[in-house]
């Protein structure tokens, strides 16, 4: 009987640990992530947002990675700055890794994996 109670009390810990280890996007953040990605895609000069991923690294730290494909004329630094600010709208504890490249470079990367 006591072992059943211990097992039941540990289930939430097992679930949260599994989500961290599997790099799962927290369900409660999915709408905010989608909104953020749509805002980034709408920035002037952005052609597409590729391979976005957000996961919980620890109980108080989120990590986000994504590729932003821009036009040849786009100001990459400005887009990177705006994208970083938009990721903070998801949560103040988001650490983001954002790669910005022009469409011609991205096509070369995709052709030669």
PDB file of C-alpha atoms in Angstrom:
ATOM      1  CA  UNK A   1       0.000   0.000   0.000  1.00  0.00           C
ATOM      2  CA  UNK A   2       2.763   2.453   0.897  1.00  0.00           C
ATOM      3  CA  UNK A   3       4.653   1.579  -2.260  1.00  0.00           C
ATOM      4  CA  UNK A   4       1.576   2.485  -4.344  1.00  0.00           C
ATOM      5  CA  UNK A   5       1.341   5.869  -2.616  1.00  0.00           C
ATOM      6  CA  UNK A   6       5.037   6.528  -3.199  1.00  0.00           C
ATOM      7  CA  UNK A   7       4.716   5.520  -6.846  1.00  0.00           C
ATOM      8  CA  UNK A   8       1.699   7.811  -7.357  1.00  0.00           C
ATOM      9  CA  UNK A   9       3.469  10.720  -5.692  1.00  0.00           C
ATOM     10  CA  UNK A  10       6.484  10.322  -7.972  1.00  0.00           C
ATOM     11  CA  UNK A  11       4.509  10.255 -11.239  1.00  0.00           C
ATOM     12  CA  UNK A  12       4.490  14.073 -11.727  1.00  0.00           C
ATOM     13  CA  UNK A  13       8.259  14.162 -11.238  1.00  0.00           C
ATOM     14  CA  UNK A  14       8.750  11.353 -13.750  1.00  0.00           C
ATOM     15  CA  UNK A  15       6.498  13.146 -16.259  1.00  0.00           C
ATOM     16  CA  UNK A  16       8.303  16.494 -15.985  1.00  0.00           C
ATOM     17  CA  UNK A  17      11.732  14.857 -16.126  1.00  0.00           C
ATOM     18  CA  UNK A  18      10.726  12.886 -19.210  1.00  0.00           C
ATOM     19  CA  UNK A  19       9.529  16.063 -20.946  1.00  0.00           C
ATOM     20  CA  UNK A  20      12.865  17.764 -20.252  1.00  0.00           C
ATOM     21  CA  UNK A  21      14.874  14.774 -21.467  1.00  0.00           C
ATOM     22  CA  UNK A  22      12.775  14.464 -24.632  1.00  0.00           C
ATOM     23  CA  UNK A  23      13.187  18.206 -25.354  1.00  0.00           C
ATOM     24  CA  UNK A  24       9.415  18.623 -25.528  1.00  0.00           C
ATOM     25  CA  UNK A  25       7.839  22.021 -26.087  1.00  0.00           C
ATOM     26  CA  UNK A  26       5.710  22.786 -23.025  1.00  0.00           C
ATOM     27  CA  UNK A  27       2.040  22.536 -24.020  1.00  0.00           C
ATOM     28  CA  UNK A  28       1.121  25.805 -22.322  1.00  0.00           C
ATOM     29  CA  UNK A  29       3.648  27.707 -24.486  1.00  0.00           C
ATOM     30  CA  UNK A  30       2.622  26.388 -27.912  1.00  0.00           C
ATOM     31  CA  UNK A  31       0.217  29.303 -28.670  1.00  0.00           C
ATOM     32  CA  UNK A  32       2.879  31.855 -27.651  1.00  0.00           C
ATOM     33  CA  UNK A  33       5.510  30.076 -29.770  1.00  0.00           C
ATOM     34  CA  UNK A  34       3.221  30.057 -32.818  1.00  0.00           C
ATOM     35  CA  UNK A  35       2.443  33.750 -32.335  1.00  0.00           C
ATOM     36  CA  UNK A  36       6.149  34.547 -32.034  1.00  0.00           C
ATOM     37  CA  UNK A  37       7.008  32.605 -35.193  1.00  0.00           C
ATOM     38  CA  UNK A  38       4.227  34.350 -37.144  1.00  0.00           C
ATOM     39  CA  UNK A  39       5.520  37.760 -36.016  1.00  0.00           C
ATOM     40  CA  UNK A  40       9.083  36.855 -37.037  1.00  0.00           C
ATOM     41  CA  UNK A  41       7.857  35.608 -40.423  1.00  0.00           C
ATOM     42  CA  UNK A  42       6.044  38.936 -40.914  1.00  0.00           C
ATOM     43  CA  UNK A  43       9.193  41.040 -40.374  1.00  0.00           C
ATOM     44  CA  UNK A  44      10.292  43.033 -43.399  1.00  0.00           C
ATOM     45  CA  UNK A  45      12.854  41.068 -45.394  1.00  0.00           C
ATOM     46  CA  UNK A  46      12.047  37.660 -43.902  1.00  0.00           C
ATOM     47  CA  UNK A  47      11.282  34.961 -46.461  1.00  0.00           C
ATOM     48  CA  UNK A  48      10.711  32.087 -44.037  1.00  0.00           C
ATOM     49  CA  UNK A  49      11.322  30.692 -40.587  1.00  0.00           C
ATOM     50  CA  UNK A  50      12.808  27.200 -40.662  1.00  0.00           C
ATOM     51  CA  UNK A  51      13.312  24.452 -38.083  1.00  0.00           C
ATOM     52  CA  UNK A  52      11.934  26.208 -35.007  1.00  0.00           C
ATOM     53  CA  UNK A  53      12.208  24.315 -31.751  1.00  0.00           C
ATOM     54  CA  UNK A  54      11.589  25.324 -28.148  1.00  0.00           C
ATOM     55  CA  UNK A  55      12.233  23.085 -25.179  1.00  0.00           C
ATOM     56  CA  UNK A  56      12.637  23.283 -21.423  1.00  0.00           C
ATOM     57  CA  UNK A  57      16.301  22.978 -20.466  1.00  0.00           C
ATOM     58  CA  UNK A  58      15.608  23.085 -16.744  1.00  0.00           C
ATOM     59  CA  UNK A  59      12.755  24.081 -14.464  1.00  0.00           C
ATOM     60  CA  UNK A  60      13.373  27.798 -15.060  1.00  0.00           C
ATOM     61  CA  UNK A  61      15.169  27.951 -18.419  1.00  0.00           C
ATOM     62  CA  UNK A  62      13.777  27.574 -21.935  1.00  0.00           C
ATOM     63  CA  UNK A  63      15.903  27.247 -25.069  1.00  0.00           C
ATOM     64  CA  UNK A  64      14.761  28.126 -28.580  1.00  0.00           C
ATOM     65  CA  UNK A  65      16.534  27.548 -31.866  1.00  0.00           C
ATOM     66  CA  UNK A  66      15.484  28.535 -35.369  1.00  0.00           C
ATOM     67  CA  UNK A  67      16.731  29.537 -38.802  1.00  0.00           C
ATOM     68  CA  UNK A  68      15.499  32.732 -40.437  1.00  0.00           C
ATOM     69  CA  UNK A  69      15.844  32.937 -44.209  1.00  0.00           C
ATOM     70  CA  UNK A  70      15.975  36.526 -45.457  1.00  0.00           C
ATOM     71  CA  UNK A  71      16.107  38.313 -48.780  1.00  0.00           C
ATOM     72  CA  UNK A  72      19.454  39.432 -50.167  1.00  0.00           C
ATOM     73  CA  UNK A  73      18.587  43.074 -49.389  1.00  0.00           C
ATOM     74  CA  UNK A  74      17.485  42.487 -45.796  1.00  0.00           C
ATOM     75  CA  UNK A  75      19.307  43.936 -42.809  1.00  0.00           C
ATOM     76  CA  UNK A  76      20.289  40.696 -41.050  1.00  0.00           C
ATOM     77  CA  UNK A  77      21.378  42.380 -37.813  1.00  0.00           C
ATOM     78  CA  UNK A  78      18.098  44.258 -37.473  1.00  0.00           C
ATOM     79  CA  UNK A  79      16.073  41.121 -38.138  1.00  0.00           C
ATOM     80  CA  UNK A  80      18.133  39.194 -35.582  1.00  0.00           C
ATOM     81  CA  UNK A  81      17.548  41.908 -32.973  1.00  0.00           C
ATOM     82  CA  UNK A  82      13.776  41.978 -33.587  1.00  0.00           C
ATOM     83  CA  UNK A  83      13.555  38.188 -33.590  1.00  0.00           C
ATOM     84  CA  UNK A  84      15.403  37.997 -30.272  1.00  0.00           C
ATOM     85  CA  UNK A  85      13.024  40.543 -28.745  1.00  0.00           C
ATOM     86  CA  UNK A  86      10.031  38.573 -30.045  1.00  0.00           C
ATOM     87  CA  UNK A  87      11.302  35.336 -28.481  1.00  0.00           C
ATOM     88  CA  UNK A  88      11.299  37.074 -25.099  1.00  0.00           C
ATOM     89  CA  UNK A  89       7.532  37.565 -25.490  1.00  0.00           C
ATOM     90  CA  UNK A  90       7.166  33.784 -25.095  1.00  0.00           C
ATOM     91  CA  UNK A  91       8.852  33.874 -21.702  1.00  0.00           C
ATOM     92  CA  UNK A  92      11.480  36.108 -20.108  1.00  0.00           C
ATOM     93  CA  UNK A  93      13.658  33.037 -19.507  1.00  0.00           C
ATOM     94  CA  UNK A  94      14.073  32.051 -23.162  1.00  0.00           C
ATOM     95  CA  UNK A  95      17.624  31.732 -24.391  1.00  0.00           C
ATOM     96  CA  UNK A  96      17.557  31.711 -28.163  1.00  0.00           C
ATOM     97  CA  UNK A  97      19.946  30.516 -30.847  1.00  0.00           C
ATOM     98  CA  UNK A  98      18.973  32.188 -34.101  1.00  0.00           C
ATOM     99  CA  UNK A  99      20.708  31.685 -37.422  1.00  0.00           C
ATOM    100  CA  UNK A 100      19.959  34.318 -40.046  1.00  0.00           C
ATOM    101  CA  UNK A 101      21.039  33.691 -43.617  1.00  0.00           C
ATOM    102  CA  UNK A 102      20.092  34.788 -47.088  1.00  0.00           C
ATOM    103  CA  UNK A 103      17.991  32.546 -49.272  1.00  0.00           C
ATOM    104  CA  UNK A 104      20.900  31.820 -51.635  1.00  0.00           C
ATOM    105  CA  UNK A 105      23.103  30.620 -48.775  1.00  0.00           C
ATOM    106  CA  UNK A 106      20.255  28.614 -47.222  1.00  0.00           C
ATOM    107  CA  UNK A 107      19.646  26.821 -50.527  1.00  0.00           C
ATOM    108  CA  UNK A 108      23.343  25.870 -50.709  1.00  0.00           C
ATOM    109  CA  UNK A 109      23.206  24.560 -47.139  1.00  0.00           C
ATOM    110  CA  UNK A 110      20.113  22.492 -47.901  1.00  0.00           C
ATOM    111  CA  UNK A 111      21.611  21.053 -51.092  1.00  0.00           C
ATOM    112  CA  UNK A 112      24.797  19.941 -49.303  1.00  0.00           C
ATOM    113  CA  UNK A 113      23.760  18.597 -45.886  1.00  0.00           C
TER     114      UNK A 113
END
